[in-house]
Amino acid sequence: MKLHVSPDIFPPRGHEAKRLSIVDSAATVFCREGFAGANIDLIAAEAGVSRQTVYNHHGDKEKLFVAVVRDLTERCNAGIFATIATFPDQPRDLEADLIGFAVRLNQNCICNRDGKFLRKLIQTEGERYPELFAEWREQGPGRTWPAIAARFARLAYGGYLTIEDPDVAARQFLGLVNAELQTTFMLGGSPREDEVLQSATNGVRTFLRAFGKRRSAASSEKQSALASA
Amino acid sequence: MKLHVSPDIFPPRGHEAKRLSIVDSAATVFCREGFAGANIDLIAAEAGVSRQTVYNHHGDKEKLFVAVVRDLTERCNAGIFATIATFPDQPRDLEADLIGFAVRLNQNCICNRDGKFLRKLIQTEGERYPELFAEWREQGPGRTWPAIAARFARLAYGGYLTIEDPDVAARQFLGLVNAELQTTFMLGGSPREDEVLQSATNGVRTFLRAFGKRRSAASSEKQSALASA
DNA sequence: ACAAATTTAGACACTCTTGTCTAAATCGTC
DNA sequence: GACGATTTAGACAAGAGTGTCTAAATTTGT
C-alpha cells in the first residue's frame, strides 16, 4: 500500500531523527521510572513528538523497550572496544598507563549516559526479558572481558606482569578499580572525576602489588619510584 | 476508639504473623515487578490475606514499601554484623580463614534472600526515595565498611598484613572476592556455592599477594607454606 | 507550487489499579 | 459458648494509562 518505488529509504529524512529522539527519551524515562512506571505520553513529550508518532515508529511499549536496550548495548559495546584499543600494550610507565586505561574505561563506558542507563535497565528489567539480556551478556561481558584478558596476557607475556590466569586477573582488575565506586553505582549516581581517579589509582596500585613483576629484594623501592614518575 | 485496656499488645497473636507475611510477600513482589508494577492484590494473594488486611496494616502502597525496605535493611545489617564477628582476628591459616570469612559474608549476607532483595530495591527505587536510601547508606555501608576495615587494621597491627589504608583495603577486599560474581549480581541471580567459593579463593589469593606480609628475600616460600597449612 | 507522506491533536473504548466501604464470617480468649 | 476484635469478600468510585482512530496540519521531494 505504501512502498511505491524504493523500499530502501522510505523514511525521507527527519523521520530517522525522530526515531532516535524517541529512543533517547524512552531510555531516560524507562531508567527513571522503570518499565511499568514509564508513561508513553511522557516519553513522547520529552522527545518532542506526539504520542501517535511513538506508536507509528515502534508499535507498542514493549517493542520500544527492546529497541532501547538494543540501541544502548550496541553503543556501549562500541565504546568499550574503542577504549580497549587504547590498552597500554607497551607501557612506558605501567602504573600510570593502567590508571589511565581504567579511568578511560570508567569515564567513557561505565559512567557515561549509555553505560549508566544500560546497567540500570539490566538490573531492573533483566529478569523480565531473559532472552534479551542473555543476548546482552553474550555480546557485552562475553566479548569484552576476554578481550581485556587477552591484553593482560600480552602484558604478562611481555614480562610486565606475573599472571597465572588472565581471565581472573582481568575480572579482578575491574573489581579493584571500581572498588570504591560501588555504593555510587548502586544508587544510580555518577561518581565525580576525582573519585574515579582515586579509585583507579588505589585499584591499580593494589593490582600491581599482586601481579607486578616481583621486585627483587634489592629493588623494593621500585614501586614508589614508578608511582612518582 | 480502640485501645480499651493495654495499648501494648493490642495485636493479640496471629496479627503480627500476618504483618510479617505481608511484608515478606511485598518484598518479593516489589523486587520482581518494581514499585510501579507491583500489585496490591497480588501481594495480598501471595501473603494469603485479603487486600483489605494489607491496607489495615500498612495504610497505603508507599508506606508498605518503606516498611519493606526498613525491614530488609535491619535484617541484613544484623546478619552482616553477626558475620563480621566471625572475622579471623588471630588466624591460624590466613588464606583459608579469609576465604572462609568471604564465603560466609557472601552466603549469609549478600546472596541470601534479604541481601538480594535489598540490593535490587536500592538499585531500582533508590533515586525515588533519597532520604530512605540515605538512611540505608548510613546504617549499612556507613557502619559495616568501617567495621570490616577495623578488623583488617587489627590484622595489620598484629603483623599478619601490610596495609597502608585499612578502609581502602577493606573495599578492595570486597571488590576482589566478588569480582567473578558481578554479572550474576547484575541480573539478580544467585551464584552457585562453588562459584562463590571460587571467586572468594581467587580474590583472597590476590589480596594476600598484594597485602600479605612482605616475604623477605630469604622467605619467599612463606606464602605457599601458609596456604598449605 | 504540487502531491505524497508524515505528523499532530484530540477523542475514544478498554483495562487495570488504588483505596474505601459494608456486611458477613472467622478467630482468639475468657 | 459468648464476646470483641480482626479478617474477609465483594462492590464501588475515581483516576490513570494503553492503544486505536480520524481529520486536519505540516513537512518533504520534485
XYZ file of C-alpha atoms (C1' of nucleotides) in Angstrom:
518
model
C 0.000 0.000 0.000
C 2.863 2.365 0.772
C 6.093 1.253 -0.831
C 5.608 2.664 -4.339
C 9.218 2.891 -5.505
C 12.210 2.064 -3.315
C 11.637 0.188 -0.062
C 15.102 1.334 0.953
C 14.791 4.877 2.174
C 11.059 5.196 2.624
C 11.664 7.332 5.692
C 12.664 10.515 3.863
C 14.836 12.483 6.290
C 13.747 13.846 9.632
C 11.974 10.569 10.078
C 15.077 8.829 11.391
C 15.899 11.822 13.537
C 12.557 11.459 15.279
C 13.109 7.739 15.760
C 16.395 8.480 17.521
C 14.870 11.197 19.617
C 12.123 8.836 20.724
C 14.515 6.054 21.679
C 16.617 8.528 23.619
C 13.766 9.917 25.664
C 12.461 6.406 26.171
C 15.806 5.362 27.620
C 15.697 8.261 30.048
C 12.149 7.603 31.155
C 12.451 3.807 31.357
C 15.507 4.230 33.557
C 13.944 6.833 35.779
C 10.536 5.191 36.186
C 11.033 1.539 35.342
C 9.164 -0.254 32.579
C 5.816 -0.363 34.363
C 6.076 3.208 35.598
C 7.148 4.661 32.267
C 4.443 6.645 30.547
C 4.221 6.827 26.752
C 2.762 10.316 26.915
C 5.769 11.444 28.930
C 8.214 9.811 26.531
C 6.502 11.489 23.607
C 6.539 14.871 25.314
C 10.211 14.533 26.263
C 11.039 13.561 22.676
C 9.072 16.492 21.338
C 6.692 14.361 19.259
C 3.079 13.332 19.557
C 2.047 10.072 21.171
C 0.807 8.742 17.871
C 4.260 9.150 16.341
C 5.718 6.921 19.031
C 3.227 4.219 18.114
C 3.868 4.735 14.394
C 7.563 4.119 14.884
C 7.697 1.357 17.444
C 4.358 -0.373 17.585
C 3.939 -0.741 21.308
C 5.603 -0.138 24.646
C 7.385 -3.475 24.792
C 8.851 -3.175 21.291
C 10.021 0.305 22.190
C 11.733 -1.061 25.273
C 13.523 -3.735 23.285
C 14.680 -1.119 20.783
C 16.082 0.946 23.631
C 18.085 -1.915 25.094
C 19.485 -2.992 21.727
C 20.490 0.584 20.996
C 22.262 1.008 24.312
C 24.014 -2.355 24.100
C 25.323 -1.543 20.657
C 26.637 1.886 21.547
C 28.171 0.708 24.828
C 29.938 -2.165 23.153
C 31.365 0.134 20.527
C 32.655 2.422 23.250
C 34.212 -0.392 25.219
C 36.039 -1.833 22.236
C 37.246 1.612 21.255
C 38.633 2.009 24.758
C 40.172 -1.461 24.833
C 42.072 -0.395 21.728
C 43.853 2.133 23.921
C 45.136 -0.537 26.322
C 48.831 0.024 27.042
C 50.432 -2.914 25.263
C 53.914 -1.487 25.544
C 53.700 0.624 28.668
C 56.327 3.219 29.404
C 55.044 3.684 32.929
C 52.968 0.655 33.811
C 51.163 2.122 36.818
C 50.310 5.425 35.164
C 49.282 3.748 31.925
C 46.985 1.269 33.642
C 45.435 4.035 35.717
C 44.813 5.974 32.537
C 43.187 2.971 30.941
C 40.984 2.367 33.962
C 39.887 5.985 34.058
C 39.071 5.987 30.342
C 37.074 2.793 30.740
C 35.087 4.279 33.575
C 34.527 7.714 32.099
C 33.768 6.632 28.543
C 31.935 3.356 29.032
C 30.690 2.748 32.547
C 29.827 6.152 33.973
C 28.612 7.859 30.831
C 24.960 8.155 29.938
C 24.714 4.957 27.918
C 26.607 2.847 30.418
C 24.603 4.082 33.354
C 21.317 3.557 31.566
C 22.151 0.111 30.270
C 23.324 -1.005 33.683
C 20.153 0.201 35.295
C 17.884 -1.427 32.717
C 19.705 -4.718 33.129
C 19.359 -4.537 36.870
C 15.728 -3.548 36.915
C 14.229 -5.459 33.988
C 16.786 -8.194 33.356
C 14.683 -10.955 34.837
C 11.642 -9.966 32.813
C 13.371 -10.376 29.430
C 15.701 -13.361 29.775
C 16.481 -13.790 26.078
C 17.119 -10.089 25.535
C 19.586 -9.903 28.373
C 21.162 -13.229 27.539
C 21.959 -11.572 24.233
C 23.469 -8.627 26.088
C 25.531 -10.978 28.201
C 26.980 -12.681 25.161
C 27.615 -9.519 23.216
C 28.767 -7.499 26.239
C 30.756 -9.163 29.018
C 31.048 -12.311 26.910
C 33.141 -10.479 24.341
C 34.688 -7.573 26.234
C 36.067 -9.498 29.206
C 38.065 -11.940 27.107
C 39.354 -9.015 25.059
C 40.659 -7.330 28.194
C 42.049 -10.630 29.459
C 43.962 -11.027 26.203
C 45.585 -7.650 26.740
C 46.699 -8.623 30.215
C 48.025 -11.917 28.877
C 50.076 -9.927 26.419
C 51.482 -7.783 29.214
C 52.388 -10.926 31.111
C 53.976 -12.460 28.035
C 55.942 -9.246 27.548
C 57.332 -9.607 31.043
C 55.457 -6.721 32.606
C 53.236 -8.819 34.862
C 53.193 -12.170 36.624
C 49.777 -13.671 35.942
C 48.554 -17.241 36.129
C 45.027 -16.834 34.810
C 44.463 -13.756 32.622
C 40.667 -14.093 32.817
C 40.717 -13.988 36.591
C 43.213 -11.129 36.535
C 41.028 -9.124 34.161
C 37.946 -9.525 36.348
C 39.925 -8.654 39.441
C 41.341 -5.601 37.707
C 37.835 -4.354 37.039
C 36.749 -5.221 40.570
C 39.684 -3.337 42.064
C 39.482 -0.152 40.037
C 35.758 0.083 40.751
C 36.014 -0.982 44.391
C 35.354 2.498 45.754
C 32.510 3.330 43.375
C 30.157 0.505 44.291
C 27.820 2.486 46.527
C 27.541 5.253 43.979
C 26.789 2.746 41.231
C 24.144 1.097 43.405
C 22.202 4.281 43.790
C 22.446 5.088 40.099
C 24.686 8.103 40.590
C 27.735 9.204 38.652
C 30.976 9.438 40.606
C 32.926 12.647 40.307
C 36.036 12.663 38.161
C 38.347 12.770 41.149
C 36.561 9.809 42.736
C 37.079 7.802 39.569
C 40.747 8.712 39.525
C 41.164 7.903 43.202
C 39.526 4.507 42.897
C 41.522 3.696 39.780
C 44.775 4.752 41.378
C 44.221 2.712 44.520
C 42.995 -0.233 42.484
C 45.925 -0.253 40.075
C 48.444 0.089 42.911
C 46.998 -2.972 44.624
C 46.769 -4.803 41.313
C 50.454 -4.185 40.706
C 51.392 -5.202 44.240
C 49.756 -8.525 43.435
C 50.741 -9.027 39.812
C 53.570 -6.570 39.181
C 56.888 -8.092 38.211
C 58.200 -9.409 41.504
C 60.710 -6.818 42.632
C 63.888 -8.455 43.810
C 64.867 -7.895 47.442
C 67.285 -5.185 46.364
C 64.717 -3.064 44.486
C 61.746 -2.890 46.798
C 61.737 0.875 46.154
C 60.761 0.315 42.547
C 57.051 0.671 43.165
C 57.227 4.076 44.785
C 59.622 5.155 42.078
C 57.024 4.165 39.499
C 54.311 5.948 41.408
C 56.086 9.282 41.340
C 57.197 9.021 37.705
C -11.705 4.408 69.924
C -9.988 1.046 70.107
C -7.414 0.908 72.877
C -9.619 -0.119 75.808
C -7.046 -1.616 78.140
C -3.381 -2.057 77.244
C -2.032 -0.279 74.152
C 0.971 -2.605 74.367
C -0.077 -5.860 72.844
C -3.292 -4.876 71.131
C -2.461 -7.201 68.262
C -3.269 -10.422 70.098
C -1.270 -13.104 68.296
C -1.583 -14.070 64.659
C -1.838 -10.386 63.930
C 1.906 -9.882 63.907
C 2.337 -13.064 61.914
C 0.156 -11.621 59.182
C 2.079 -8.371 59.223
C 5.280 -10.305 58.651
C 3.747 -12.389 55.945
C 2.554 -9.272 54.146
C 5.944 -7.570 54.317
C 7.571 -10.723 53.025
C 5.327 -11.111 50.010
C 5.586 -7.400 49.381
C 9.364 -7.696 49.247
C 9.091 -10.493 46.715
C 6.618 -8.684 44.508
C 8.284 -5.262 44.718
C 11.563 -6.863 43.677
C 10.066 -8.845 40.851
C 7.795 -6.130 39.429
C 9.233 -2.860 40.667
C 7.263 -0.369 42.741
C 5.014 0.817 39.928
C 4.419 -2.686 38.597
C 3.681 -4.228 41.962
C 0.036 -5.017 42.527
C -1.517 -4.912 45.972
C -3.946 -7.678 45.061
C -1.019 -9.881 44.095
C 0.841 -9.101 47.303
C -2.250 -9.916 49.328
C -2.796 -13.169 47.455
C 0.837 -14.198 47.873
C 0.648 -13.401 51.579
C -2.569 -15.376 51.904
C -4.586 -12.441 53.194
C -7.254 -10.221 51.761
C -6.473 -6.878 50.177
C -8.241 -5.055 52.951
C -5.908 -6.578 55.523
C -2.944 -5.150 53.690
C -4.491 -1.692 53.927
C -5.400 -2.241 57.573
C -1.805 -2.988 58.426
C 0.162 -0.568 56.282
C -2.098 2.229 55.146
C -1.021 2.550 51.533
C 1.377 1.230 48.945
C 4.127 3.697 49.664
C 4.083 3.105 53.427
C 4.190 -0.619 52.722
C 7.232 -0.115 50.521
C 9.028 1.852 53.207
C 8.246 -0.849 55.747
C 9.734 -3.438 53.414
C 12.991 -1.535 52.959
C 13.391 -0.830 56.672
C 12.762 -4.472 57.452
C 15.302 -5.693 54.951
C 17.922 -3.158 55.988
C 17.563 -4.150 59.605
C 17.817 -7.869 58.993
C 20.710 -7.519 56.570
C 22.650 -5.342 58.957
C 22.144 -7.817 61.754
C 23.439 -10.581 59.516
C 26.463 -8.611 58.411
C 27.472 -7.705 61.951
C 26.986 -11.285 63.052
C 29.282 -12.358 60.248
C 31.835 -9.655 60.964
C 32.029 -11.120 64.457
C 33.473 -14.254 62.870
C 36.341 -12.334 61.274
C 39.623 -14.192 61.885
C 41.384 -11.879 64.305
C 44.020 -14.436 65.186
C 44.208 -16.540 62.064
C 45.852 -19.916 62.124
C 45.806 -20.144 58.343
C 45.363 -16.641 56.989
C 44.365 -17.589 53.468
C 41.883 -20.278 54.470
C 40.444 -18.147 57.251
C 39.906 -15.130 54.993
C 38.342 -17.313 52.316
C 36.000 -18.714 54.928
C 35.071 -15.241 56.040
C 34.444 -14.095 52.492
C 32.269 -17.115 51.768
C 30.237 -16.573 54.930
C 29.767 -12.929 54.068
C 28.526 -13.807 50.623
C 26.320 -16.725 51.563
C 24.778 -15.217 54.679
C 24.505 -11.556 53.795
C 24.873 -10.762 50.124
C 23.466 -13.744 48.242
C 20.704 -14.715 50.615
C 17.124 -13.647 50.130
C 17.322 -10.454 52.154
C 20.572 -9.304 50.644
C 19.435 -9.933 47.112
C 16.124 -8.170 47.655
C 17.608 -5.171 49.409
C 20.211 -4.742 46.704
C 17.596 -4.850 43.998
C 15.298 -2.381 45.719
C 18.165 0.033 46.208
C 19.112 -0.254 42.576
C 15.629 0.103 41.185
C 13.967 2.601 43.527
C 16.923 4.295 45.188
C 16.569 7.510 43.260
C 12.874 7.795 44.024
C 13.336 7.777 47.834
C 16.508 9.737 48.531
C 16.037 10.085 52.273
C 15.114 6.431 52.769
C 18.200 5.217 50.978
C 20.415 7.832 52.526
C 19.364 6.210 55.776
C 20.308 2.812 54.385
C 23.656 4.148 53.288
C 24.422 5.426 56.763
C 23.182 2.371 58.584
C 24.537 -0.118 56.037
C 27.839 0.561 54.252
C 28.446 3.531 56.525
C 28.708 1.251 59.550
C 29.715 -2.118 58.136
C 32.612 -0.976 55.968
C 34.453 0.739 58.809
C 33.825 -2.307 60.977
C 35.487 -4.534 58.397
C 38.272 -2.007 57.926
C 38.919 -2.096 61.671
C 39.351 -5.855 61.522
C 41.880 -5.550 58.744
C 43.702 -2.840 60.680
C 43.923 -5.252 63.566
C 45.380 -7.931 61.322
C 47.944 -5.430 60.083
C 48.767 -4.356 63.618
C 49.177 -7.990 64.566
C 51.744 -8.377 61.827
C 49.668 -10.525 59.509
C 49.259 -7.942 56.755
C 50.992 -4.889 55.336
C 48.311 -2.252 54.840
C 48.571 1.494 54.478
C 44.897 2.420 54.421
C 42.558 -0.118 56.056
C 39.457 1.494 54.549
C 40.808 1.135 51.040
C 41.954 -2.402 51.788
C 38.508 -3.356 53.086
C 36.745 -2.052 49.979
C 39.266 -3.751 47.742
C 38.838 -7.000 49.651
C 35.111 -6.906 48.950
C 35.703 -5.949 45.331
C 38.138 -8.820 44.867
C 36.146 -11.600 46.456
C 33.076 -10.576 44.446
C 34.955 -9.910 41.228
C 33.660 -13.006 39.483
C 30.061 -12.636 40.636
C 29.324 -9.241 39.129
C 27.394 -10.422 36.089
C 25.277 -12.752 38.178
C 24.541 -9.950 40.631
C 23.581 -7.639 37.775
C 20.916 -9.950 36.528
C 19.567 -10.550 40.012
C 20.620 -14.169 40.138
C 22.209 -16.149 42.938
C 25.629 -17.641 42.246
C 26.087 -21.311 42.998
C 28.029 -22.260 46.109
C 31.051 -23.352 44.121
C 31.097 -20.079 42.224
C 31.123 -18.159 45.496
C 33.977 -20.308 46.781
C 35.924 -19.926 43.556
C 35.570 -16.157 43.492
C 36.477 -15.886 47.169
C 39.504 -18.127 46.749
C 40.835 -16.215 43.768
C 40.067 -12.909 45.431
C 41.779 -13.744 48.716
C 44.837 -15.128 46.934
C 45.249 -11.867 45.032
C 44.535 -9.868 48.162
C 47.305 -11.686 50.003
C 49.708 -11.276 47.122
C 49.169 -7.557 47.496
C 48.901 -7.195 51.252
C 50.336 -10.384 52.663
C 53.320 -9.928 54.948
C 56.099 -8.976 52.586
C 58.153 -12.097 52.354
C 61.770 -11.222 52.883
C 64.151 -12.325 50.148
C 65.037 -15.379 52.207
C 61.488 -16.496 52.981
C 59.581 -16.070 49.721
C 58.142 -19.530 50.351
C 56.227 -18.302 53.360
C 53.054 -17.587 51.443
C 52.741 -21.023 49.897
C 53.620 -22.517 53.263
C 50.752 -20.588 54.786
C 48.455 -21.648 52.016
C 49.016 -25.338 52.573
C 48.884 -25.159 56.370
C 3.769 25.152 -6.010
C 2.175 20.262 -6.010
C 1.473 15.741 -4.303
C 2.523 12.212 -1.165
C 3.802 11.018 3.170
C 4.240 12.074 7.874
C 2.902 14.203 11.978
C -0.385 16.093 15.085
C -4.211 16.902 18.449
C -7.975 15.192 20.311
C -11.437 11.955 21.332
C -12.361 7.357 22.390
C -13.025 2.480 24.395
C -10.928 -0.501 27.300
C -8.384 -2.282 31.059
C -6.159 -2.078 35.284
C -5.204 -0.298 39.871
C -5.773 2.129 44.050
C -8.087 2.966 48.140
C -12.740 2.995 50.612
C -16.795 0.995 52.374
C -20.017 -2.541 54.208
C -21.870 -6.643 56.000
C -20.805 -11.257 56.945
C -17.528 -14.693 58.600
C -13.756 -16.038 61.432
C -10.574 -16.043 65.222
C -8.820 -15.844 69.986
C -9.834 -15.537 74.661
C -12.318 -15.741 78.828
C -20.359 -20.776 74.393
C -20.073 -15.780 74.048
C -17.796 -11.613 73.302
C -14.805 -8.294 70.986
C -11.567 -7.685 67.527
C -9.839 -8.998 63.213
C -10.343 -10.619 58.738
C -12.766 -11.407 54.540
C -15.230 -10.980 50.013
C -17.219 -8.116 47.147
C -18.833 -3.918 45.299
C -17.611 0.633 44.333
C -15.853 5.399 42.637
C -12.071 7.714 40.840
C -8.078 8.020 38.248
C -4.536 6.748 35.052
C -2.568 4.502 31.045
C -2.614 1.867 26.646
C -3.543 1.553 22.036
C -6.791 2.975 18.089
C -8.971 6.101 15.087
C -9.904 10.318 12.380
C -9.464 14.603 10.205
C -6.600 18.493 9.910
C -1.968 20.492 9.669
C 2.694 20.097 8.390
C 6.747 18.570 6.162
C 9.382 16.674 2.144
C 10.833 15.799 -2.515
C 10.352 17.393 -7.121
